[in-house]
Short mmCIF file of C-alpha atoms in Angstrom, two decimals:
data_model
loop_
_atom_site.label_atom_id
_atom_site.label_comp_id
_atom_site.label_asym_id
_atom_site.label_seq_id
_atom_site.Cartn_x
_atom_site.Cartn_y
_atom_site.Cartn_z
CA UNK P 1 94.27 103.83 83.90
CA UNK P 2 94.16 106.46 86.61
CA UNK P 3 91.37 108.40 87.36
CA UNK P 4 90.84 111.23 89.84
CA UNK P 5 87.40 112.18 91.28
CA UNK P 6 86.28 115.77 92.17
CA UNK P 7 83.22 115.89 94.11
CA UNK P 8 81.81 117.41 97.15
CA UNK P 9 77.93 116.84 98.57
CA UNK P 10 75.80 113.59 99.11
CA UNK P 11 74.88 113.94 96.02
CA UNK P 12 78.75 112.77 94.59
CA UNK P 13 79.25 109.82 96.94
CA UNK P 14 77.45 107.00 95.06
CA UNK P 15 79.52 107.65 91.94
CA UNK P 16 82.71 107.86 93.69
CA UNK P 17 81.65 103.95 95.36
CA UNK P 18 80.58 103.01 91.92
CA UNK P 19 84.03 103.50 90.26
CA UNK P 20 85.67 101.45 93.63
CA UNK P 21 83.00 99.27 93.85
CA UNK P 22 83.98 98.03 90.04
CA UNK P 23 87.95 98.59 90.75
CA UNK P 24 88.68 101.24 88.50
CA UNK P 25 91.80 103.13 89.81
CA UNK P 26 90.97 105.82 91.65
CA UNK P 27 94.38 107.61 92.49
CA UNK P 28 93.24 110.61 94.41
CA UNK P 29 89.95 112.82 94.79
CA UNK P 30 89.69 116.45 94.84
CA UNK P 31 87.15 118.45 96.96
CA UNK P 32 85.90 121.65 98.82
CA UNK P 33 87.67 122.79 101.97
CA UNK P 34 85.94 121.78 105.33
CA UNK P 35 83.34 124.33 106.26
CA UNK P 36 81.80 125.20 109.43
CA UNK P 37 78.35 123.81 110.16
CA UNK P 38 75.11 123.76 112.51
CA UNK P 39 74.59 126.83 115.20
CA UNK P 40 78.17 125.65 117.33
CA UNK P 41 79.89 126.16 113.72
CA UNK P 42 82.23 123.29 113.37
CA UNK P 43 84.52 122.45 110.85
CA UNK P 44 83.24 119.14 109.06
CA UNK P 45 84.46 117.89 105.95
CA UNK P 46 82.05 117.56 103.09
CA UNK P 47 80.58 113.98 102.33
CA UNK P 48 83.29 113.29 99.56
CA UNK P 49 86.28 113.68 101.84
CA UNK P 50 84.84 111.18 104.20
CA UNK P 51 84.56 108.82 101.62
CA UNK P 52 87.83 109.13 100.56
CA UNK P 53 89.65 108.60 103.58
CA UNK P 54 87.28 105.79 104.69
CA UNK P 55 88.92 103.65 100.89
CA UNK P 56 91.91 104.96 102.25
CA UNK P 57 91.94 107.49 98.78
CA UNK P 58 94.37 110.52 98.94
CA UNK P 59 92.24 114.07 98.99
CA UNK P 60 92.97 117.32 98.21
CA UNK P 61 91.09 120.51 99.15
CA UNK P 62 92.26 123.46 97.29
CA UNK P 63 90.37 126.72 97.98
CA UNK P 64 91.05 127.75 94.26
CA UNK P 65 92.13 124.97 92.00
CA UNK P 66 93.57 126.84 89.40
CA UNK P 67 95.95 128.10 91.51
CA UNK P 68 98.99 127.07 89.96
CA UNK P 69 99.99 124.86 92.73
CA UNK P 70 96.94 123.23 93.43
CA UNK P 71 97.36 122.43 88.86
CA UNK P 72 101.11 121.08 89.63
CA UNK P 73 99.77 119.08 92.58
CA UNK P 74 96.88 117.24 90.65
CA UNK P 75 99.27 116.65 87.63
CA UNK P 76 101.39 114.41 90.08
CA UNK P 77 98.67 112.18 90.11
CA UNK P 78 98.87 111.38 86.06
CA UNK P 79 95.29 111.25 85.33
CA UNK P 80 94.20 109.81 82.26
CA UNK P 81 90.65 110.87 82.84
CA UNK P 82 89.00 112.88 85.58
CA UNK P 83 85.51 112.76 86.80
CA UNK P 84 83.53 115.42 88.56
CA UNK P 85 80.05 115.05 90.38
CA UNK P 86 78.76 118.43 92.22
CA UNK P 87 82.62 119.36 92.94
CA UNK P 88 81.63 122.96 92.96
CA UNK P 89 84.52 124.94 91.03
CA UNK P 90 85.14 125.46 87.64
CA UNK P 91 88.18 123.89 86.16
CA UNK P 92 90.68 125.88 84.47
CA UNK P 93 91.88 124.92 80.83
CA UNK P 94 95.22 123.64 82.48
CA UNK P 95 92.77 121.10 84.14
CA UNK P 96 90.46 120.19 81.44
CA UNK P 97 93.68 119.55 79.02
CA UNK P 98 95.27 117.37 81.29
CA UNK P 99 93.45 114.09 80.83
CA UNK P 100 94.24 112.03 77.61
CA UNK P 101 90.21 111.04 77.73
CA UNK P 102 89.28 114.38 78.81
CA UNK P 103 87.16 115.55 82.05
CA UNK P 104 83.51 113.99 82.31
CA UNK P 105 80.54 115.14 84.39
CA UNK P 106 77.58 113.80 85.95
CA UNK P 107 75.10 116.72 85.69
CA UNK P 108 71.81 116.42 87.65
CA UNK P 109 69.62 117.42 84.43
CA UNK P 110 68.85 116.83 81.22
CA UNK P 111 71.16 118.79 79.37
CA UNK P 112 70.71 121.40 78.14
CA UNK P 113 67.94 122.20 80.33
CA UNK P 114 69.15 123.32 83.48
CA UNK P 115 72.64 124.32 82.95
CA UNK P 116 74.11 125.69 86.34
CA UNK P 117 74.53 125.01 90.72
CA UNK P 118 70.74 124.04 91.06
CA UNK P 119 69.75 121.92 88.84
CA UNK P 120 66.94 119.68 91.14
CA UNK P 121 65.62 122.69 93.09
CA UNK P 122 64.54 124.46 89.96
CA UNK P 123 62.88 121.68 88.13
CA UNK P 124 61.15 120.99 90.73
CA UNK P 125 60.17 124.45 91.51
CA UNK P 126 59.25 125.09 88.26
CA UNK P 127 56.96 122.18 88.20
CA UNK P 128 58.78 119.95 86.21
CA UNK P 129 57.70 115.99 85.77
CA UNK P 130 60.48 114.33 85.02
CA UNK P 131 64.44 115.84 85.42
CA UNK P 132 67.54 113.34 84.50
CA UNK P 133 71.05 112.64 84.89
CA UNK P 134 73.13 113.97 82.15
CA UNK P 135 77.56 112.20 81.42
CA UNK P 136 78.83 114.84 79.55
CA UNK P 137 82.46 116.12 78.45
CA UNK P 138 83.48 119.12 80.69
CA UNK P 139 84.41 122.60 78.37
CA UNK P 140 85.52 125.56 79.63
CA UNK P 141 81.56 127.46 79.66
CA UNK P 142 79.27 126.38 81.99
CA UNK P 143 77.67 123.10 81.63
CA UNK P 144 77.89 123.78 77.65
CA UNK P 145 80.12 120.73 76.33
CA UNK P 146 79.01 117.50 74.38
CA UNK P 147 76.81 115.10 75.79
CA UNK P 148 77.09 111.40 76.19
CA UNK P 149 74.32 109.98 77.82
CA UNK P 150 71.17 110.21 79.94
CA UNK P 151 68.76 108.80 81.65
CA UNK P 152 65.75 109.83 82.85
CA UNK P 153 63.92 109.73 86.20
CA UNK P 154 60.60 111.51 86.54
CA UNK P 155 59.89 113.52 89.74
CA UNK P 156 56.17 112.25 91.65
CA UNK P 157 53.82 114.68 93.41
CA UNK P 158 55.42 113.05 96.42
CA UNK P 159 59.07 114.11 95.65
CA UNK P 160 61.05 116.69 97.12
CA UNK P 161 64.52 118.38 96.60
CA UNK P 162 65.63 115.52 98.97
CA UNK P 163 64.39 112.36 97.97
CA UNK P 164 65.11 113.57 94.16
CA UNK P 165 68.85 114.45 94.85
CA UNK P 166 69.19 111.07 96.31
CA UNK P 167 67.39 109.24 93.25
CA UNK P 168 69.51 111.26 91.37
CA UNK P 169 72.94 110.68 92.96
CA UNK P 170 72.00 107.10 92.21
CA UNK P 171 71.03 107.56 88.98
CA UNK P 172 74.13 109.41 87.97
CA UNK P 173 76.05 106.74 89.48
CA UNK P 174 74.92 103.71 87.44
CA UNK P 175 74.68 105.63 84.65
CA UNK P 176 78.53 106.68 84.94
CA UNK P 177 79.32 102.92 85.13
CA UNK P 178 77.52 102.34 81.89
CA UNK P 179 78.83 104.75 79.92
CA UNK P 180 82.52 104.59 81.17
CA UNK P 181 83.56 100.91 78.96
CA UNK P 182 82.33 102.88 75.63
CA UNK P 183 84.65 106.29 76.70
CA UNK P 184 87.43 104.59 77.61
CA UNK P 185 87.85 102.50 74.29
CA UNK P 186 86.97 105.45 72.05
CA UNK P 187 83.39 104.71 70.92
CA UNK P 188 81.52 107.37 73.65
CA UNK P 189 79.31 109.77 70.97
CA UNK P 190 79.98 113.46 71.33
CA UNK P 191 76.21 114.91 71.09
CA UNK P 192 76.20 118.66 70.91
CA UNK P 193 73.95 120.33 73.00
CA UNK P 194 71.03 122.40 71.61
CA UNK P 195 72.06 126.43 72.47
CA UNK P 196 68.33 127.37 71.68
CA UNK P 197 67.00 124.97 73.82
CA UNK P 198 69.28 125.62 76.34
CA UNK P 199 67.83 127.11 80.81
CA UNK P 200 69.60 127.80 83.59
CA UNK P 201 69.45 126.88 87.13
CA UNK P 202 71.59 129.14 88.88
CA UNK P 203 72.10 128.81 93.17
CA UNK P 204 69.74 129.45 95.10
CA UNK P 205 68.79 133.19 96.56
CA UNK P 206 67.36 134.07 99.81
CA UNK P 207 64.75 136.09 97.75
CA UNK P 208 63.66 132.63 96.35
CA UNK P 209 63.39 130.81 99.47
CA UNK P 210 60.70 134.05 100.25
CA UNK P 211 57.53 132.74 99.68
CA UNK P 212 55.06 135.06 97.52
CA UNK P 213 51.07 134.72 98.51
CA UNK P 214 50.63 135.97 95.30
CA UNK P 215 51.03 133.22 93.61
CA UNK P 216 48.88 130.26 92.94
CA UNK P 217 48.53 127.62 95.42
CA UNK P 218 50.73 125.09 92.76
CA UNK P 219 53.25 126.92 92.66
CA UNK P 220 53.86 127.54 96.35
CA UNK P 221 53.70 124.06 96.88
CA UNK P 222 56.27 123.00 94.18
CA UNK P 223 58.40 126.23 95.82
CA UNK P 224 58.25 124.15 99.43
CA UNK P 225 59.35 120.88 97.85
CA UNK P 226 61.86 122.15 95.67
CA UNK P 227 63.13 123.97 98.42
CA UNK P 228 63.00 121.09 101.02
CA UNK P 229 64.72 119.79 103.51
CA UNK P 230 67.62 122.66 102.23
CA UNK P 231 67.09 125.55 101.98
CA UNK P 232 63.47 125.61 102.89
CA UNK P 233 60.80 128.24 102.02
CA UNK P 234 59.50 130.86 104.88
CA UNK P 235 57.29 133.45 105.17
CA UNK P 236 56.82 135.88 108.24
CA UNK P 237 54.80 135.66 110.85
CA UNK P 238 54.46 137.59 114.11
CA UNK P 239 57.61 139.72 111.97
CA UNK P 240 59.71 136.66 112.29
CA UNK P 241 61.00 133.85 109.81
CA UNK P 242 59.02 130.90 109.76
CA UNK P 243 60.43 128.13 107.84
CA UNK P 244 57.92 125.84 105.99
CA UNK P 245 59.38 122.38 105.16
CA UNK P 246 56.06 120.84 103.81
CA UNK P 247 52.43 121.71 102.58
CA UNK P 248 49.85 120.05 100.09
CA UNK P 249 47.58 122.05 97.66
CA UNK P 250 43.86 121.62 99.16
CA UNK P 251 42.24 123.89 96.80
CA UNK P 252 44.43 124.60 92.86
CA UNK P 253 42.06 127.38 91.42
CA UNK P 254 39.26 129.25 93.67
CA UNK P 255 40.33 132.88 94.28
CA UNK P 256 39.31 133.61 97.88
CA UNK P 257 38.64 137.62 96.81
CA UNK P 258 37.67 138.15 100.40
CA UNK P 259 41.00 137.63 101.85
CA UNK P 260 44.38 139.10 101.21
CA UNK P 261 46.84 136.36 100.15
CA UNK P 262 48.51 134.61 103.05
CA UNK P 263 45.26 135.22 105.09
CA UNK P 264 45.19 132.13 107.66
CA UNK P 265 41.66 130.61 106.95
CA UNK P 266 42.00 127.78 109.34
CA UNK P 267 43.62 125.97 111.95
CA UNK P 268 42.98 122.16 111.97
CA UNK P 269 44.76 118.98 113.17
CA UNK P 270 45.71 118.36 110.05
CA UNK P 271 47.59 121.61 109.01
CA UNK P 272 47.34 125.49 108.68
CA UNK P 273 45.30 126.28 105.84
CA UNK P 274 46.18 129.77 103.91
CA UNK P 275 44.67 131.45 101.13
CA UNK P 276 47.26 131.94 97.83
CA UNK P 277 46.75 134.51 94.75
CA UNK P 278 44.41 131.78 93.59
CA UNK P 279 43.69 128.83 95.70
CA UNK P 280 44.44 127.09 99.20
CA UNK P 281 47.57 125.54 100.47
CA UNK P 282 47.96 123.53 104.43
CA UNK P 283 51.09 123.88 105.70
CA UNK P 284 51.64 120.60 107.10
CA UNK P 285 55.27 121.15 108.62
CA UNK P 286 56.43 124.34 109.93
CA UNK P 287 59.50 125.69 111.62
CA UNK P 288 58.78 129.32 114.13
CA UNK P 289 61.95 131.05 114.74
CA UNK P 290 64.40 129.87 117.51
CA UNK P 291 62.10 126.46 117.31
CA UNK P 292 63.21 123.21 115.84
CA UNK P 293 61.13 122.19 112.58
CA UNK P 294 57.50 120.55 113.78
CA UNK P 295 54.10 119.06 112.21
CA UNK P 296 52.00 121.93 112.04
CA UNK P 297 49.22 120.04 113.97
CA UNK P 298 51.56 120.32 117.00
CA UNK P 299 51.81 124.26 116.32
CA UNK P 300 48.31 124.59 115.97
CA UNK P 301 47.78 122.92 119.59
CA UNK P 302 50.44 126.02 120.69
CA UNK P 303 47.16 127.69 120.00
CA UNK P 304 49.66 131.25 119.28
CA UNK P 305 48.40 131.72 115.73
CA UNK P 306 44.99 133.20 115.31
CA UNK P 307 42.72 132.88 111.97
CA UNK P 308 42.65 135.58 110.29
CA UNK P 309 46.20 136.42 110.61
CA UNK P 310 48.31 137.40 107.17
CA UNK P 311 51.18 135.72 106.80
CA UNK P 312 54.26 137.48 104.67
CA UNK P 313 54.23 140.67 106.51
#
């Protein structure tokens, strides 16, 4: 039985080793073109590819795949299913037809919460405890055909986007394995997904990464961790970006009326404490512009930000 993989981030990697790792035939994987990365910009090839060549696995990297040579190419291969983790382009029809068992996904939610690119940053942002890995038949809208398993994996106060895509890549790894034996002799259920209970976790914006003093102390701290260690919340300070990687919620309710939100209340070893729509947050790792990312004790020692100083502005 042949199988081809489409994948791209971290996130993909464990369920590509899963299907070698238990010698399924894996004839050929399809990913994203290299990108350039980092401030030098240089051309790296996404996690997938590296896998690939390391089991010695043909790759391809169309820029569209349903370009109609980039279809004739991956028909060469004779797939008789195709599995895609994070690969990061919707499949035409031509591609989702080709398969005699079909194309299957590991989605990093449970379906059909969470449709869409961002699946673990906005669960977590919105506060979510528990998120889940979701094998489901591919269809041609997004993230909308039937379900065949899941499992779930709650998300602790100590979780961020980071630590939960890796739990998840594993998750959705194991999970594939399991499921795979009952697809491939015809006994895999075909659950239909729920339209009215259906949310959507679309990519990321820049506006979202913006963090809003506004709002409760909870929910800027579930905005850092979702958004951590990529893309990572800021604010402005000193009318610069300032990146904020981590912070803990010192105070959940008390509406400090005195102070505008984002008002600096404190500097302490321990963090920079700042005043929310309702409650307190310390910023515990911080990032000034044109610095690398540092505990915010070290920043405070800098001694450049003053109490009293409004951050967001």
């Amino acid at each position: 039985m042949n199988i081809v993989f489409m994948g791209t981030p971290d996130f993909a990697v464990p369920s590509l080793l899963q299907l070698l790792e238990h010698d399924y035939n894996v004839v050929g994987v399809v990913t994203q073109p290299d990108r350039p990365k980092g401030r030098k910009r240089v051309l790296t090839p996404p996690p997938v590819k590296e896998a690939a060549l390391k089991a010695g696995l043909p790759v391809m990297q169309p820029v569209r795949l349903r370009n109609p040579e980039a279809v004739a190419a991956l028909a060469e291969w004779q797939p008789d299913l195709i599995v895609t983790a994070a690969y990061g382009q919707i499949l035409p029809k031509e591609v989702l037809d080709m398969p005699r068992l079909g194309c299957i996904n590991v989605h990093a939610s449970l379906l059909p919460r969470y449709r869409g690119g961002a699946p673990i940053h906005h669960a977590i942002m919105n506060g979510e405890s528990k998120t889940g890995v979701t094998i489901m038949y591919m269809a041609e809208g997004l993230d909308t055909g039937d379900m065949i398993s899941q499992v779930e994996v709650p998300i602790t106060e100590e979780d961020n986007a980071g630590t939960m895509f890796e739990k998840l890549a594993h998750a959705g790894a194991k999970l594939l394995i399991e499921t795979l034996p009952d697809l491939i002799a015809g006994r895999a259920p075909r659950i239909p997904q729920q339209e009215s209970e259906a949310t959507y976790a679309p990519n990321i914006t820049r506006e979202q990464e913006k963090i809003d003093w506004s709002r409760s102390a909870r929910e800027i701290f579930n905005q850092v961790r979702g958004l951590s260690p990529w893309p990572v919340a800021y604010t402005i300070w000193d009318g610069e970006v300032m990146k904020v990687w981590a912070c803990k919620v010192l105070d959940a309710s008390t509406k400090h009326t005195s102070h505008a939100p984002g008002t600096v209340l404190a500097l302490k070893p321990e963090g920079i404490d700042v005043s929310c729509g309702s409650g307190v947050v310390r910023l515990t790792m911080v990032q000034p512009a044109g610095k690398k990312a540092m505990a915010a004790a070290d920043f405070v020692r800098g001694g450049k930000m003053k109490e009293g100083t409004v951050l967001g502005i």
